[in-house]
PDB file of C-alpha atoms in Angstrom:
ATOM      1  CA  ALA A 299      84.540 135.184 329.532  1.00 79.00           C
ATOM      2  CA  GLN A 300      85.254 133.162 332.606  1.00 85.00           C
ATOM      3  CA  THR A 301      86.530 129.614 332.315  1.00 92.00           C
ATOM      4  CA  VAL A 302      87.089 126.811 334.788  1.00 96.00           C
ATOM      5  CA  THR A 303      89.624 124.054 334.204  1.00 97.00           C
ATOM      6  CA  GLN A 304      89.906 120.742 335.979  1.00 97.00           C
ATOM      7  CA  SER A 305      92.944 118.962 334.620  1.00 96.00           C
ATOM      8  CA  GLN A 306      92.346 115.605 336.331  1.00 97.00           C
ATOM      9  CA  PRO A 307      89.595 113.606 334.628  1.00 96.00           C
ATOM     10  CA  GLU A 308      89.984 110.807 337.175  1.00 97.00           C
ATOM     11  CA  MET A 309      91.576 110.406 340.579  1.00 98.00           C
ATOM     12  CA  SER A 310      91.838 107.515 342.973  1.00 98.00           C
ATOM     13  CA  VAL A 311      92.451 107.450 346.722  1.00 98.00           C
ATOM     14  CA  GLN A 312      92.731 104.785 349.353  1.00 98.00           C
ATOM     15  CA  GLU A 313      90.132 104.841 352.070  1.00 98.00           C
ATOM     16  CA  ALA A 314      91.235 106.993 355.045  1.00 98.00           C
ATOM     17  CA  GLU A 315      93.896 108.706 352.939  1.00 98.00           C
ATOM     18  CA  THR A 316      93.959 112.288 351.676  1.00 98.00           C
ATOM     19  CA  VAL A 317      93.421 113.414 348.106  1.00 98.00           C
ATOM     20  CA  THR A 318      93.607 116.807 346.424  1.00 98.00           C
ATOM     21  CA  LEU A 319      91.575 117.761 343.371  1.00 98.00           C
ATOM     22  CA  SER A 320      92.854 120.606 341.231  1.00 98.00           C
ATOM     23  CA  CYS A 321      90.968 123.506 339.728  1.00 98.00           C
ATOM     24  CA  THR A 322      92.109 126.649 337.980  1.00 98.00           C
ATOM     25  CA  TYR A 323      90.002 129.426 336.582  1.00 97.00           C
ATOM     26  CA  ASP A 324      90.295 132.513 334.512  1.00 95.00           C
ATOM     27  CA  THR A 325      88.492 135.769 335.182  1.00 92.00           C
ATOM     28  CA  SER A 326      89.005 139.495 335.000  1.00 90.00           C
ATOM     29  CA  GLU A 327      86.683 140.112 337.933  1.00 88.00           C
ATOM     30  CA  SER A 328      88.039 140.858 341.383  1.00 87.00           C
ATOM     31  CA  ASP A 329      85.049 139.611 343.359  1.00 87.00           C
ATOM     32  CA  TYR A 330      83.440 136.245 342.778  1.00 90.00           C
ATOM     33  CA  TYR A 331      82.502 132.944 344.372  1.00 90.00           C
ATOM     34  CA  LEU A 332      84.067 129.554 343.906  1.00 94.00           C
ATOM     35  CA  PHE A 333      82.423 126.239 344.677  1.00 95.00           C
ATOM     36  CA  TRP A 334      83.052 122.546 344.735  1.00 97.00           C
ATOM     37  CA  TYR A 335      80.059 120.370 343.982  1.00 96.00           C
ATOM     38  CA  LYS A 336      79.784 116.623 344.340  1.00 97.00           C
ATOM     39  CA  GLN A 337      77.647 114.590 341.964  1.00 96.00           C
ATOM     40  CA  PRO A 338      77.168 110.984 343.113  1.00 95.00           C
ATOM     41  CA  PRO A 339      75.646 108.301 340.864  1.00 92.00           C
ATOM     42  CA  SER A 340      72.189 109.641 341.732  1.00 91.00           C
ATOM     43  CA  ARG A 341      73.295 112.779 339.821  1.00 92.00           C
ATOM     44  CA  GLN A 342      71.984 115.112 342.511  1.00 93.00           C
ATOM     45  CA  MET A 343      74.336 118.069 342.751  1.00 94.00           C
ATOM     46  CA  ILE A 344      75.528 118.536 346.313  1.00 93.00           C
ATOM     47  CA  LEU A 345      77.419 121.586 347.496  1.00 93.00           C
ATOM     48  CA  VAL A 346      80.645 120.552 349.206  1.00 96.00           C
ATOM     49  CA  ILE A 347      82.271 123.869 349.973  1.00 95.00           C
ATOM     50  CA  ARG A 348      82.270 127.486 348.861  1.00 93.00           C
ATOM     51  CA  GLN A 349      84.771 130.316 348.955  1.00 94.00           C
ATOM     52  CA  GLU A 350      84.264 134.042 348.568  1.00 91.00           C
ATOM     53  CA  ALA A 351      87.151 135.573 346.662  1.00 92.00           C
ATOM     54  CA  TYR A 352      87.398 138.568 349.004  1.00 89.00           C
ATOM     55  CA  LYS A 353      88.128 136.250 351.930  1.00 89.00           C
ATOM     56  CA  GLN A 354      91.772 135.339 352.340  1.00 87.00           C
ATOM     57  CA  GLN A 355      91.075 132.516 354.744  1.00 93.00           C
ATOM     58  CA  ASN A 356      90.610 129.132 353.117  1.00 96.00           C
ATOM     59  CA  ALA A 357      87.174 127.605 353.633  1.00 95.00           C
ATOM     60  CA  THR A 358      86.831 124.328 355.522  1.00 96.00           C
ATOM     61  CA  GLU A 359      83.912 121.995 356.034  1.00 94.00           C
ATOM     62  CA  ASN A 360      84.753 119.052 358.254  1.00 96.00           C
ATOM     63  CA  ARG A 361      86.972 116.757 356.142  1.00 98.00           C
ATOM     64  CA  PHE A 362      86.874 119.101 353.152  1.00 98.00           C
ATOM     65  CA  SER A 363      89.117 122.110 352.779  1.00 98.00           C
ATOM     66  CA  VAL A 364      90.294 124.300 349.957  1.00 98.00           C
ATOM     67  CA  ASN A 365      93.560 125.907 349.015  1.00 97.00           C
ATOM     68  CA  PHE A 366      92.541 129.193 347.435  1.00 97.00           C
ATOM     69  CA  GLN A 367      95.340 131.036 345.671  1.00 96.00           C
ATOM     70  CA  LYS A 368      93.753 134.144 344.200  1.00 95.00           C
ATOM     71  CA  ALA A 369      96.814 135.452 342.413  1.00 95.00           C
ATOM     72  CA  ALA A 370      97.399 132.085 340.788  1.00 96.00           C
ATOM     73  CA  LYS A 371      93.646 131.641 340.168  1.00 97.00           C
ATOM     74  CA  SER A 372      93.801 128.227 341.737  1.00 97.00           C
ATOM     75  CA  PHE A 373      91.155 126.570 343.902  1.00 97.00           C
ATOM     76  CA  SER A 374      92.014 123.012 344.924  1.00 98.00           C
ATOM     77  CA  LEU A 375      89.914 120.745 347.119  1.00 98.00           C
ATOM     78  CA  LYS A 376      91.470 118.548 349.755  1.00 98.00           C
ATOM     79  CA  ILE A 377      89.530 115.600 351.106  1.00 98.00           C
ATOM     80  CA  SER A 378      90.967 114.172 354.298  1.00 98.00           C
ATOM     81  CA  ASP A 379      90.239 110.748 355.760  1.00 98.00           C
ATOM     82  CA  SER A 380      88.538 109.699 352.517  1.00 98.00           C
ATOM     83  CA  GLN A 381      85.444 107.570 352.850  1.00 98.00           C
ATOM     84  CA  LEU A 382      83.750 105.226 350.417  1.00 97.00           C
ATOM     85  CA  GLY A 383      80.842 107.640 350.236  1.00 97.00           C
ATOM     86  CA  ASP A 384      83.137 110.306 348.850  1.00 98.00           C
ATOM     87  CA  ALA A 385      83.299 108.475 345.537  1.00 97.00           C
ATOM     88  CA  ALA A 386      81.620 110.729 342.973  1.00 97.00           C
ATOM     89  CA  MET A 387      82.168 113.288 340.257  1.00 97.00           C
ATOM     90  CA  TYR A 388      83.476 116.548 341.642  1.00 98.00           C
ATOM     91  CA  PHE A 389      82.874 119.794 339.818  1.00 97.00           C
ATOM     92  CA  CYS A 390      84.617 123.060 340.444  1.00 97.00           C
ATOM     93  CA  ALA A 391      82.411 126.063 339.691  1.00 95.00           C
ATOM     94  CA  TYR A 392      82.725 129.829 339.367  1.00 93.00           C
ATOM     95  CA  LYS A 393      80.101 132.466 339.930  1.00 89.00           C
ATOM     96  CA  GLY A 394      80.491 136.180 339.490  1.00 84.00           C
ATOM     97  CA  MET A 395      79.097 138.663 341.976  1.00 72.00           C
ATOM     98  CA  ASN A 396      75.687 140.089 341.225  1.00 60.00           C
ATOM     99  CA  TYR A 397      75.369 143.351 343.051  1.00 51.00           C
ATOM    100  CA  GLY A 398      71.934 143.900 341.536  1.00 46.00           C
ATOM    101  CA  GLY A 399      70.464 141.126 343.646  1.00 43.00           C
ATOM    102  CA  SER A 400      69.805 138.468 341.023  1.00 43.00           C
ATOM    103  CA  GLN A 401      71.682 135.202 341.147  1.00 53.00           C
ATOM    104  CA  GLY A 402      74.090 134.575 338.318  1.00 70.00           C
ATOM    105  CA  ASN A 403      74.684 131.206 336.789  1.00 81.00           C
ATOM    106  CA  LEU A 404      77.515 128.853 337.650  1.00 89.00           C
ATOM    107  CA  ILE A 405      80.329 128.071 335.251  1.00 92.00           C
ATOM    108  CA  PHE A 406      81.512 124.505 335.722  1.00 94.00           C
ATOM    109  CA  GLY A 407      84.727 122.701 335.046  1.00 96.00           C
ATOM    110  CA  LYS A 408      84.609 119.358 333.264  1.00 95.00           C
ATOM    111  CA  GLY A 409      84.749 117.421 336.490  1.00 96.00           C
ATOM    112  CA  THR A 410      86.999 114.904 338.205  1.00 97.00           C
ATOM    113  CA  LYS A 411      85.811 111.392 338.857  1.00 97.00           C
ATOM    114  CA  LEU A 412      87.013 110.308 342.278  1.00 98.00           C
ATOM    115  CA  SER A 413      87.255 106.632 343.164  1.00 98.00           C
ATOM    116  CA  VAL A 414      87.819 105.489 346.737  1.00 98.00           C
ATOM    117  CA  LYS A 415      89.462 102.120 347.244  1.00 97.00           C
ATOM    118  CA  PRO A 416      88.608 100.116 350.361  1.00 95.00           C
TER     119      PRO A 416
ATOM    120  CA  GLY B 276      69.360 124.301 353.072  1.00 65.00           C
ATOM    121  CA  ALA B 277      66.709 125.335 350.597  1.00 74.00           C
ATOM    122  CA  VAL B 278      64.923 122.698 348.547  1.00 88.00           C
ATOM    123  CA  VAL B 279      64.427 122.637 344.805  1.00 93.00           C
ATOM    124  CA  SER B 280      62.148 119.957 343.456  1.00 95.00           C
ATOM    125  CA  GLN B 281      62.342 118.848 339.836  1.00 97.00           C
ATOM    126  CA  HIS B 282      59.776 116.631 338.182  1.00 97.00           C
ATOM    127  CA  PRO B 283      59.727 114.162 336.547  1.00 97.00           C
ATOM    128  CA  SER B 284      62.977 112.431 337.385  1.00 96.00           C
ATOM    129  CA  ARG B 285      62.755 110.218 334.322  1.00 97.00           C
ATOM    130  CA  VAL B 286      60.711 110.460 331.169  1.00 97.00           C
ATOM    131  CA  ILE B 287      60.615 108.499 327.944  1.00 97.00           C
ATOM    132  CA  CYS B 288      58.797 110.008 325.018  1.00 96.00           C
ATOM    133  CA  LYS B 289      58.290 109.326 321.372  1.00 97.00           C
ATOM    134  CA  SER B 290      60.068 111.352 318.755  1.00 97.00           C
ATOM    135  CA  GLY B 291      58.017 114.366 317.732  1.00 97.00           C
ATOM    136  CA  THR B 292      56.173 114.788 321.002  1.00 97.00           C
ATOM    137  CA  SER B 293      56.707 117.470 323.644  1.00 97.00           C
ATOM    138  CA  VAL B 294      57.836 117.029 327.215  1.00 98.00           C
ATOM    139  CA  LYS B 295      57.454 119.437 330.120  1.00 98.00           C
ATOM    140  CA  ILE B 296      59.852 119.488 333.050  1.00 98.00           C
ATOM    141  CA  GLU B 297      58.973 121.389 336.215  1.00 97.00           C
ATOM    142  CA  CYS B 298      61.332 123.037 338.665  1.00 96.00           C
ATOM    143  CA  ARG B 299      59.947 124.279 341.964  1.00 95.00           C
ATOM    144  CA  SER B 300      61.563 126.120 344.823  1.00 91.00           C
ATOM    145  CA  LEU B 301      59.737 124.683 347.828  1.00 91.00           C
ATOM    146  CA  ASP B 302      60.706 126.969 350.681  1.00 85.00           C
ATOM    147  CA  PHE B 303      61.984 130.140 349.092  1.00 84.00           C
ATOM    148  CA  GLN B 304      61.175 132.478 346.250  1.00 85.00           C
ATOM    149  CA  ALA B 305      63.418 132.424 343.230  1.00 83.00           C
ATOM    150  CA  THR B 306      63.288 135.329 340.816  1.00 80.00           C
ATOM    151  CA  THR B 307      65.866 133.545 338.715  1.00 85.00           C
ATOM    152  CA  MET B 308      66.239 129.898 337.868  1.00 90.00           C
ATOM    153  CA  PHE B 309      68.736 128.232 335.600  1.00 92.00           C
ATOM    154  CA  TRP B 310      68.408 125.280 333.273  1.00 95.00           C
ATOM    155  CA  TYR B 311      71.434 123.115 332.546  1.00 96.00           C
ATOM    156  CA  ARG B 312      71.999 120.175 330.281  1.00 96.00           C
ATOM    157  CA  GLN B 313      74.447 117.420 331.052  1.00 95.00           C
ATOM    158  CA  PHE B 314      75.585 114.848 328.517  1.00 89.00           C
ATOM    159  CA  PRO B 315      76.954 111.510 329.774  1.00 86.00           C
ATOM    160  CA  LYS B 316      80.262 111.890 331.575  1.00 83.00           C
ATOM    161  CA  GLN B 317      80.366 115.577 330.814  1.00 89.00           C
ATOM    162  CA  SER B 318      79.897 118.788 332.712  1.00 92.00           C
ATOM    163  CA  LEU B 319      76.792 120.919 333.143  1.00 93.00           C
ATOM    164  CA  MET B 320      76.211 123.392 330.359  1.00 94.00           C
ATOM    165  CA  LEU B 321      73.938 126.357 330.922  1.00 93.00           C
ATOM    166  CA  MET B 322      71.040 126.392 328.502  1.00 95.00           C
ATOM    167  CA  ALA B 323      69.066 129.377 329.678  1.00 93.00           C
ATOM    168  CA  THR B 324      68.281 131.709 332.512  1.00 90.00           C
ATOM    169  CA  SER B 325      64.653 131.790 333.528  1.00 87.00           C
ATOM    170  CA  ASN B 326      63.422 135.136 334.849  1.00 83.00           C
ATOM    171  CA  GLU B 327      60.133 135.442 336.699  1.00 82.00           C
ATOM    172  CA  GLY B 328      57.681 137.542 334.762  1.00 81.00           C
ATOM    173  CA  SER B 329      59.879 138.050 331.734  1.00 83.00           C
ATOM    174  CA  LYS B 330      61.410 136.192 328.833  1.00 87.00           C
ATOM    175  CA  ALA B 331      64.145 133.683 329.395  1.00 91.00           C
ATOM    176  CA  THR B 332      67.674 134.420 328.314  1.00 91.00           C
ATOM    177  CA  TYR B 333      69.141 131.673 326.173  1.00 94.00           C
ATOM    178  CA  GLU B 334      72.780 130.767 325.740  1.00 93.00           C
ATOM    179  CA  GLN B 335      74.305 130.850 322.316  1.00 92.00           C
ATOM    180  CA  GLY B 336      73.426 127.785 320.296  1.00 93.00           C
ATOM    181  CA  VAL B 337      70.321 126.885 322.289  1.00 95.00           C
ATOM    182  CA  GLU B 338      67.142 126.950 320.229  1.00 94.00           C
ATOM    183  CA  LYS B 339      64.589 128.989 322.125  1.00 93.00           C
ATOM    184  CA  ASP B 340      61.739 127.640 320.001  1.00 95.00           C
ATOM    185  CA  LYS B 341      62.661 124.084 320.886  1.00 96.00           C
ATOM    186  CA  PHE B 342      63.347 124.642 324.567  1.00 97.00           C
ATOM    187  CA  LEU B 343      60.472 126.751 325.838  1.00 96.00           C
ATOM    188  CA  ILE B 344      60.918 128.212 329.287  1.00 94.00           C
ATOM    189  CA  ASN B 345      58.156 129.679 331.384  1.00 91.00           C
ATOM    190  CA  HIS B 346      58.650 131.259 334.796  1.00 89.00           C
ATOM    191  CA  ALA B 347      55.153 132.320 335.724  1.00 82.00           C
ATOM    192  CA  SER B 348      55.645 132.495 339.493  1.00 88.00           C
ATOM    193  CA  LEU B 349      58.414 132.985 342.010  1.00 87.00           C
ATOM    194  CA  THR B 350      58.451 129.284 342.797  1.00 91.00           C
ATOM    195  CA  LEU B 351      57.975 127.563 339.468  1.00 93.00           C
ATOM    196  CA  SER B 352      59.862 127.408 336.202  1.00 94.00           C
ATOM    197  CA  THR B 353      59.095 124.957 333.434  1.00 95.00           C
ATOM    198  CA  LEU B 354      61.159 123.718 330.518  1.00 97.00           C
ATOM    199  CA  THR B 355      59.266 122.265 327.585  1.00 97.00           C
ATOM    200  CA  VAL B 356      61.179 120.314 324.990  1.00 98.00           C
ATOM    201  CA  THR B 357      59.064 120.661 321.876  1.00 97.00           C
ATOM    202  CA  SER B 358      59.055 118.164 319.007  1.00 97.00           C
ATOM    203  CA  ALA B 359      61.647 116.111 320.802  1.00 97.00           C
ATOM    204  CA  HIS B 360      64.156 114.063 318.828  1.00 96.00           C
ATOM    205  CA  PRO B 361      66.640 111.401 319.945  1.00 96.00           C
ATOM    206  CA  GLU B 362      69.455 113.957 320.006  1.00 95.00           C
ATOM    207  CA  ASP B 363      67.528 115.811 322.728  1.00 96.00           C
ATOM    208  CA  SER B 364      67.999 112.821 325.010  1.00 96.00           C
ATOM    209  CA  SER B 365      70.027 114.066 327.946  1.00 96.00           C
ATOM    210  CA  PHE B 366      70.019 114.896 331.630  1.00 97.00           C
ATOM    211  CA  TYR B 367      68.429 118.246 332.405  1.00 98.00           C
ATOM    212  CA  ILE B 368      69.015 120.002 335.731  1.00 97.00           C
ATOM    213  CA  CYS B 369      67.499 123.167 337.124  1.00 95.00           C
ATOM    214  CA  SER B 370      68.862 125.350 339.860  1.00 93.00           C
ATOM    215  CA  ALA B 371      67.573 128.283 341.825  1.00 89.00           C
ATOM    216  CA  GLY B 372      69.391 130.834 343.879  1.00 75.00           C
ATOM    217  CA  SER B 373      68.644 131.746 347.438  1.00 62.00           C
ATOM    218  CA  GLY B 374      69.805 135.041 348.839  1.00 58.00           C
ATOM    219  CA  SER B 375      71.407 137.868 346.939  1.00 56.00           C
ATOM    220  CA  GLY B 376      74.672 139.629 346.502  1.00 50.00           C
ATOM    221  CA  PHE B 377      77.198 138.404 349.035  1.00 44.00           C
ATOM    222  CA  ASN B 378      74.888 135.769 350.454  1.00 50.00           C
ATOM    223  CA  THR B 379      73.947 133.590 347.574  1.00 62.00           C
ATOM    224  CA  GLU B 380      73.914 129.887 346.965  1.00 72.00           C
ATOM    225  CA  ALA B 381      72.541 127.751 344.173  1.00 81.00           C
ATOM    226  CA  PHE B 382      70.326 124.799 344.959  1.00 88.00           C
ATOM    227  CA  PHE B 383      69.783 122.087 342.414  1.00 93.00           C
ATOM    228  CA  GLY B 384      66.841 119.960 341.499  1.00 95.00           C
ATOM    229  CA  GLN B 385      67.234 116.217 341.274  1.00 95.00           C
ATOM    230  CA  GLY B 386      67.502 116.333 337.504  1.00 96.00           C
ATOM    231  CA  THR B 387      65.430 114.801 334.738  1.00 97.00           C
ATOM    232  CA  ARG B 388      66.679 112.044 332.490  1.00 97.00           C
ATOM    233  CA  LEU B 389      64.962 112.468 329.132  1.00 97.00           C
ATOM    234  CA  THR B 390      65.015 109.630 326.634  1.00 97.00           C
ATOM    235  CA  VAL B 391      63.496 110.210 323.223  1.00 97.00           C
ATOM    236  CA  VAL B 392      62.774 107.041 321.257  1.00 97.00           C
TER     237      VAL B 392
END
């Protein structure tokens, strides 16, 4: 079975600085998706960034980028120029490919609570 | 992106009563929806997979007779917590997938905070 591990229960960053959140996973599959989701106090899950395992290039979305190391099964999230609105729980998630067309469920890590100091 | 609407956002019920939570995909059809449960300061745990037109698939340890799932159309799945007890108090979140295969993304409802008193 696949597992996702986030080893940092809490992280703190100064506003405008850069922070990296760690995530490792375990799988025997060769193709899969990886995601970072943000959950603010409202508890709405918001997709931050996604990475397809078959793509070697690291995904980027504005201030958010990932360092995807497939061999090491590592998928860290870097937040640049941190803003107060970035404060939230961040969940790393894994999803296997579904070639049959149905959408498989996400497997989540335990989350990292990010605080942003003004 | 696609929109998933979950209702109600908050509900308080008495012990022993049943509560229904709705999850709707507003602008796309979802053959599969997922129901998660999230305890305070913890991660999302998959409860069951809701399949349109067929029975839901429950994760190990989830009581299918307590958590009834119905997916009668391509845009609506419901979760009914039957004979609710205080230990059922939690945050419940649904998600639905858009696309298939290589082009797939999960969209989440706003969640439902259930309090059983």
